[in-house]
Tab-separated table of C-alpha atoms in Angstrom:
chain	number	residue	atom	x	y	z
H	1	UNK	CA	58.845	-44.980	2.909
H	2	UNK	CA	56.353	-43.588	0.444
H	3	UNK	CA	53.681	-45.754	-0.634
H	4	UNK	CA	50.762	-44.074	-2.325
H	5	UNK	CA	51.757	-41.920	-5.043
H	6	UNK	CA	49.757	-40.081	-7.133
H	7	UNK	CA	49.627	-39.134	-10.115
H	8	UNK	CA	49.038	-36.117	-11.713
H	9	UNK	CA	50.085	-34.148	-8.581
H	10	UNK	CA	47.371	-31.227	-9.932
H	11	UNK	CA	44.200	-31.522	-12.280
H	12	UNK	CA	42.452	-28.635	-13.516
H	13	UNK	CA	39.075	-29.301	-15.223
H	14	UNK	CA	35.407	-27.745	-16.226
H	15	UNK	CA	32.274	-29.004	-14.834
H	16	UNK	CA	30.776	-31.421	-15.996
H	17	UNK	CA	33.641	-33.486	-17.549
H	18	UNK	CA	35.271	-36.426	-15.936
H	19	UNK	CA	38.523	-36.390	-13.701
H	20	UNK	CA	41.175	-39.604	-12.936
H	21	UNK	CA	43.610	-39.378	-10.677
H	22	UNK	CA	45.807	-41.960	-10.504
H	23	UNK	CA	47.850	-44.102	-7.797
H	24	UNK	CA	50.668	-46.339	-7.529
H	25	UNK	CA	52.288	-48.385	-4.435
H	26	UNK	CA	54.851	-51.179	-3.723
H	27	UNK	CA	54.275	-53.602	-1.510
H	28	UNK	CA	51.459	-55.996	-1.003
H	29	UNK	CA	48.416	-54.728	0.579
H	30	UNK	CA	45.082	-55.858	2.484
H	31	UNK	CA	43.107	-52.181	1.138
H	32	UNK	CA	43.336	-49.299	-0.727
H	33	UNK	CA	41.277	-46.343	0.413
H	34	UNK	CA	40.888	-42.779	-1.163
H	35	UNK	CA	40.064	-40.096	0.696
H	36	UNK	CA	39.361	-35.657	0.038
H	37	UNK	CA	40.870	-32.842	1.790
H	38	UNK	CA	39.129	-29.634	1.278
H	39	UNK	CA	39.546	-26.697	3.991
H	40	UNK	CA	35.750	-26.775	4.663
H	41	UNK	CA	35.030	-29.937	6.084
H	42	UNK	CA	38.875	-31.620	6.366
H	43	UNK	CA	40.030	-34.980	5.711
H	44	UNK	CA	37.136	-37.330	4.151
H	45	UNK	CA	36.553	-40.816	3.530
H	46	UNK	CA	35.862	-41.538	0.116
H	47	UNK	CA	35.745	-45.391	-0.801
H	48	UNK	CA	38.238	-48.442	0.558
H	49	UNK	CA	38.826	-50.959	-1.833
H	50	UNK	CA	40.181	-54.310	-0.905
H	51	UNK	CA	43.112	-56.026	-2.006
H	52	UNK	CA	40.381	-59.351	-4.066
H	53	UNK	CA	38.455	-56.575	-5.498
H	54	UNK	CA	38.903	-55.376	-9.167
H	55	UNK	CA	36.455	-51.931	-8.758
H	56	UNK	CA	34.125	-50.471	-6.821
H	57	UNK	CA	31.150	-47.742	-7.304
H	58	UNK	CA	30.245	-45.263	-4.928
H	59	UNK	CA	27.738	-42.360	-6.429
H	60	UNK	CA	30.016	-40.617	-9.018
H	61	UNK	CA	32.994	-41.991	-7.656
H	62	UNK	CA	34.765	-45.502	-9.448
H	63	UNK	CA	37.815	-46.847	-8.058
H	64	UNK	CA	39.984	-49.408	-9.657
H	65	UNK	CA	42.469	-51.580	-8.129
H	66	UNK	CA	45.114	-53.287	-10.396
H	67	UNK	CA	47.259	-55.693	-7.586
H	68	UNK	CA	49.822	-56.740	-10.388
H	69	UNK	CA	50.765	-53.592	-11.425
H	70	UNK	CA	50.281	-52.047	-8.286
H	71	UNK	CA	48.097	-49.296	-9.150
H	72	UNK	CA	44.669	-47.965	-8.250
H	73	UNK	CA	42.683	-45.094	-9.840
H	74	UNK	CA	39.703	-42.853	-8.761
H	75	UNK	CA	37.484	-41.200	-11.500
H	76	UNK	CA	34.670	-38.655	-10.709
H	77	UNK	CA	32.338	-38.572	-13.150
H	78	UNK	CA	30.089	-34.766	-13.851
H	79	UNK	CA	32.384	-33.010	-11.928
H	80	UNK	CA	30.798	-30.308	-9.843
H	81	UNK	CA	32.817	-26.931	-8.427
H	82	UNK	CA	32.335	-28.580	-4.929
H	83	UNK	CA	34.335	-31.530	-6.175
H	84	UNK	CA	37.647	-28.938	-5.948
H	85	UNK	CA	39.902	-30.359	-3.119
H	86	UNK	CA	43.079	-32.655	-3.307
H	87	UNK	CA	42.427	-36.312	-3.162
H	88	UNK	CA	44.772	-38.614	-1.344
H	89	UNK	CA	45.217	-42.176	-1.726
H	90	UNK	CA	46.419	-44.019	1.305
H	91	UNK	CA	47.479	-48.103	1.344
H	92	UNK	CA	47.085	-50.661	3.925
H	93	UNK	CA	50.229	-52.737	3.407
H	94	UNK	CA	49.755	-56.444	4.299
H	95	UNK	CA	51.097	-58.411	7.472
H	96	UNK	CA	50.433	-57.276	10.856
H	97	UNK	CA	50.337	-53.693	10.076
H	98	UNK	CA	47.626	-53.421	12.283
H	99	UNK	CA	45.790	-50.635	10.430
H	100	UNK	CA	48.399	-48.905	9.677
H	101	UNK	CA	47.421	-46.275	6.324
H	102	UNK	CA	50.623	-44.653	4.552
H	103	UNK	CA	49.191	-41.730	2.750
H	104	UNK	CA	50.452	-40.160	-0.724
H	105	UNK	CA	51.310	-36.441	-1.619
H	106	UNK	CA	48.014	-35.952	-3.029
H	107	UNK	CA	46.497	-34.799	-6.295
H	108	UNK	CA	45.028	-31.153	-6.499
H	109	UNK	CA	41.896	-31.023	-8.781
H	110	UNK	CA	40.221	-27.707	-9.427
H	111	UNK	CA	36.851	-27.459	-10.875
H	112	UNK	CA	36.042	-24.631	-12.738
H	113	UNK	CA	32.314	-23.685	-13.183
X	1	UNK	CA	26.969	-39.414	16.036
X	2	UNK	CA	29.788	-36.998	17.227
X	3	UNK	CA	32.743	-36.908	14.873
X	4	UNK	CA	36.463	-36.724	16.054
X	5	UNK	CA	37.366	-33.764	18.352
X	6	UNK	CA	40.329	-31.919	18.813
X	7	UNK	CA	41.544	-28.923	20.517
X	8	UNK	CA	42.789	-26.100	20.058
X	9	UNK	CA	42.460	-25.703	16.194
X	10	UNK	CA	45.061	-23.111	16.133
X	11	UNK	CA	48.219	-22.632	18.306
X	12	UNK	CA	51.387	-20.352	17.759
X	13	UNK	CA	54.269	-20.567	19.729
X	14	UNK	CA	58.027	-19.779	19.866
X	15	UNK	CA	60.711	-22.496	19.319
X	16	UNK	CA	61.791	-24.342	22.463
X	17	UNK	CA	58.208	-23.764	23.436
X	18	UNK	CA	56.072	-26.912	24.556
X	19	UNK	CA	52.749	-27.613	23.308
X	20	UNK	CA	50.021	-30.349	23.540
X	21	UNK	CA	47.050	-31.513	21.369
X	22	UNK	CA	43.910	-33.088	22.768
X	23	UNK	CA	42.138	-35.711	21.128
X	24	UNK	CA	38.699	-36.974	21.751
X	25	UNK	CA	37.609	-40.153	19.626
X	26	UNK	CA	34.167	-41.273	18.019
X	27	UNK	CA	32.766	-43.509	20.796
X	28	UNK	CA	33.409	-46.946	20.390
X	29	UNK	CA	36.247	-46.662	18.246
X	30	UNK	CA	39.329	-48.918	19.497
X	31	UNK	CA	42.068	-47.467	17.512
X	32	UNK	CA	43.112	-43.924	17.918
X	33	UNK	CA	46.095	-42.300	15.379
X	34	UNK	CA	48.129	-39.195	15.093
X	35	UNK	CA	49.105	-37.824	12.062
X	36	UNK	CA	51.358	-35.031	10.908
X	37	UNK	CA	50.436	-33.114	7.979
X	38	UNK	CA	52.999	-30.604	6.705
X	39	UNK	CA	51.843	-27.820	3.720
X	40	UNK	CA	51.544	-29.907	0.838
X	41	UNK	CA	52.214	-32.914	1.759
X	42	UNK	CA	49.804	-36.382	2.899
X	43	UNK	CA	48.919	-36.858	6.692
X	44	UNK	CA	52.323	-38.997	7.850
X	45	UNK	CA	51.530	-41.147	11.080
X	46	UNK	CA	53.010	-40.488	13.869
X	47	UNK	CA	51.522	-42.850	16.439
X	48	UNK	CA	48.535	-45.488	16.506
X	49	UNK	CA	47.211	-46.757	19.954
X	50	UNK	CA	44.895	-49.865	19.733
X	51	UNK	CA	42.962	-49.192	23.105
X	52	UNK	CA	45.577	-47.453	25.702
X	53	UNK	CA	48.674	-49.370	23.935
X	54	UNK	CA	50.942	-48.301	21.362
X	55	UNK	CA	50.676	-50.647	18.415
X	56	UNK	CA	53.049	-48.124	15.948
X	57	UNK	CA	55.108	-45.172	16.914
X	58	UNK	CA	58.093	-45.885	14.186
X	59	UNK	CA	57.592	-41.998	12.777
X	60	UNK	CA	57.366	-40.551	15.897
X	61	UNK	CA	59.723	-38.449	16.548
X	62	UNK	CA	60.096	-39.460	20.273
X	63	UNK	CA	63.414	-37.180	21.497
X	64	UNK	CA	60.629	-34.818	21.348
X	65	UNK	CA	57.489	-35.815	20.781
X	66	UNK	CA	55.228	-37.983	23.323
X	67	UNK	CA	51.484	-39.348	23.256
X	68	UNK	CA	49.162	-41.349	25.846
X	69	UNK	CA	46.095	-42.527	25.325
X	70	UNK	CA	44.445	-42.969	29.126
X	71	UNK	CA	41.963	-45.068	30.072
X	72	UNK	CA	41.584	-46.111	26.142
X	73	UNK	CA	39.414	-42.801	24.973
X	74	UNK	CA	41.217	-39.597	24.999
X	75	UNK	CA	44.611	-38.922	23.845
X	76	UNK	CA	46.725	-36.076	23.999
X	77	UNK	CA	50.198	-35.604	22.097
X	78	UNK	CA	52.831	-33.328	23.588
X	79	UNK	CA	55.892	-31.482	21.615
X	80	UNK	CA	58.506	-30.630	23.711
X	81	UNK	CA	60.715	-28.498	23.089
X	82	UNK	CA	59.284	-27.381	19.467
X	83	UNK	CA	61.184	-26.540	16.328
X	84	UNK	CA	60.495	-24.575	13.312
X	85	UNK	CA	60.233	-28.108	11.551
X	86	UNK	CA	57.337	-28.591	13.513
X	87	UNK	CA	54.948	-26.795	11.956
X	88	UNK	CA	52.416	-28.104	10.296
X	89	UNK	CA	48.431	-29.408	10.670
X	90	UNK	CA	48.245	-32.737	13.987
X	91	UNK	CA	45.404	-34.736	12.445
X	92	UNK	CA	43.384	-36.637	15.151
X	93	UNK	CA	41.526	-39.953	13.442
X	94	UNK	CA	39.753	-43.219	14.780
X	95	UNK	CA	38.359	-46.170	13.165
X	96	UNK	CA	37.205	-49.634	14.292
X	97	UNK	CA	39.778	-52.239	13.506
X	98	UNK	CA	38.672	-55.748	12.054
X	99	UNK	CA	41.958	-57.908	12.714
X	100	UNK	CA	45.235	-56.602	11.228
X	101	UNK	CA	43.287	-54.634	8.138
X	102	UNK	CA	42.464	-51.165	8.201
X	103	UNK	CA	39.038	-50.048	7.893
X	104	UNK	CA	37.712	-46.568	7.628
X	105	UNK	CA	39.467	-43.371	9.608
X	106	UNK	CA	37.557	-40.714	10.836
X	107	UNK	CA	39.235	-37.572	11.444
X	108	UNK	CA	38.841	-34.499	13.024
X	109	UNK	CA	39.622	-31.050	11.615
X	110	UNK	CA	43.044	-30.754	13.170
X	111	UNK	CA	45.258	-28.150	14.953
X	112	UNK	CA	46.813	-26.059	12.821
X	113	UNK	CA	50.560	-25.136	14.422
X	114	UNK	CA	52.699	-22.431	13.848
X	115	UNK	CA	56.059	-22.056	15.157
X	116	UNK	CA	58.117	-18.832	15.416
């Protein structure tokens, strides 16, 4: 089953202005981690956020977590052209999942210089 | 430190064809997945090994798809025969795994398939 969804499914922005990307789930969970796809350098890491944490900062990158309404969001602040890519949030569900990550469809932001 | 490798990064073949994927993990990492990415859509696991043993293979489809993991490093996955549905980017990642939670996957830059 789906978990991650996001939402909007693309974003198209200039640089230099902010872009939030939004993600919703349905079960418990033990993280929450958001990672980029671009065809350069593949599938990337961005931030994991755990299930007792509220928000987290990572450079330009702030990631909220919301447990009772099941949501998360990711905003990039001063976008940058190099910041074009989808973004993909992917959930942890809780029990013995053992690692398990159930990815989302993705949101497609575009940059434009 | 090395990154996740996999081979080939392309591969076309015909339906009914067999193929197989080679994985080679960041060193040291315990848990090894497959994923399944198809155009537009999120990386969909296919099968997690914690060491050499299967701790997930619910998506996998396994009338035709197979994966081993020997001697807890490499993996390869195998698709035989292939169909058109098929298609699609095999994502190699690793992480280290702290108890049942997930920590950070690495991945490698996939094998892009094609099938005619």
């Amino acid at each position: 089953s789906q978990q991650g969804e996001e939402d909007p499914q693309a974003l198209s922005i200039q640089e230099g202005e902010n872009a939030t990307m939004n993600c919703s789930y349905k079960t418990s969970i033990n993280n929450l981690q958001w990672y980029r796809q671009n065809s350069g350098r593949g599938l990337v890491h961005l931030i994991l956020i755990r299930s007792n944490e509220r928000e987290k900062h990572s450079g330009r990158l702030r990631v909220t977590l919301d447990t009772s309404k099941k949501s998360s969001s990711l905003l990039i602040t001063a976008s940058r052209a190099a910041d074009t890519a989808s973004y993909f949030c992917a959930v942890n569900a809780g029990g013995t999942s053992y690692g398990k990550l159930t990815f989302g469809q993705g949101t497609i932001l575009t940059v434009h210089p | 430190e090395a990154g996740v490798a996999q081979s080939p990064r392309y591969k076309i073949i015909e339906k009914r064809q067999s193929v197989a994927f080679w994985c080679n993990p960041i060193s040291g990492h315990a848990t090894l997945y497959w994923y399944q990415q198809i155009l537009g859509q999120g990386p969909k696991l296919l099968i997690q090994f914690q060491n050499n043993g299967v701790v997930d293979d619910s998506q996998l489809p396994k009338d035709r798809f197979s994966a081993e993991r020997l001697k807890g490093v490499d993996s390869t996955l195998k698709i035989q025969p292939a169909k058109l549905e098929d298609s699609a980017v095999y994502l190699c990642a690793s992480s280290r795994l702290v108890g049942v939670q997930a920590e950070t996957q690495y991945f490698g830059p996939g094998t892009r398939l094609l099938v005619l």
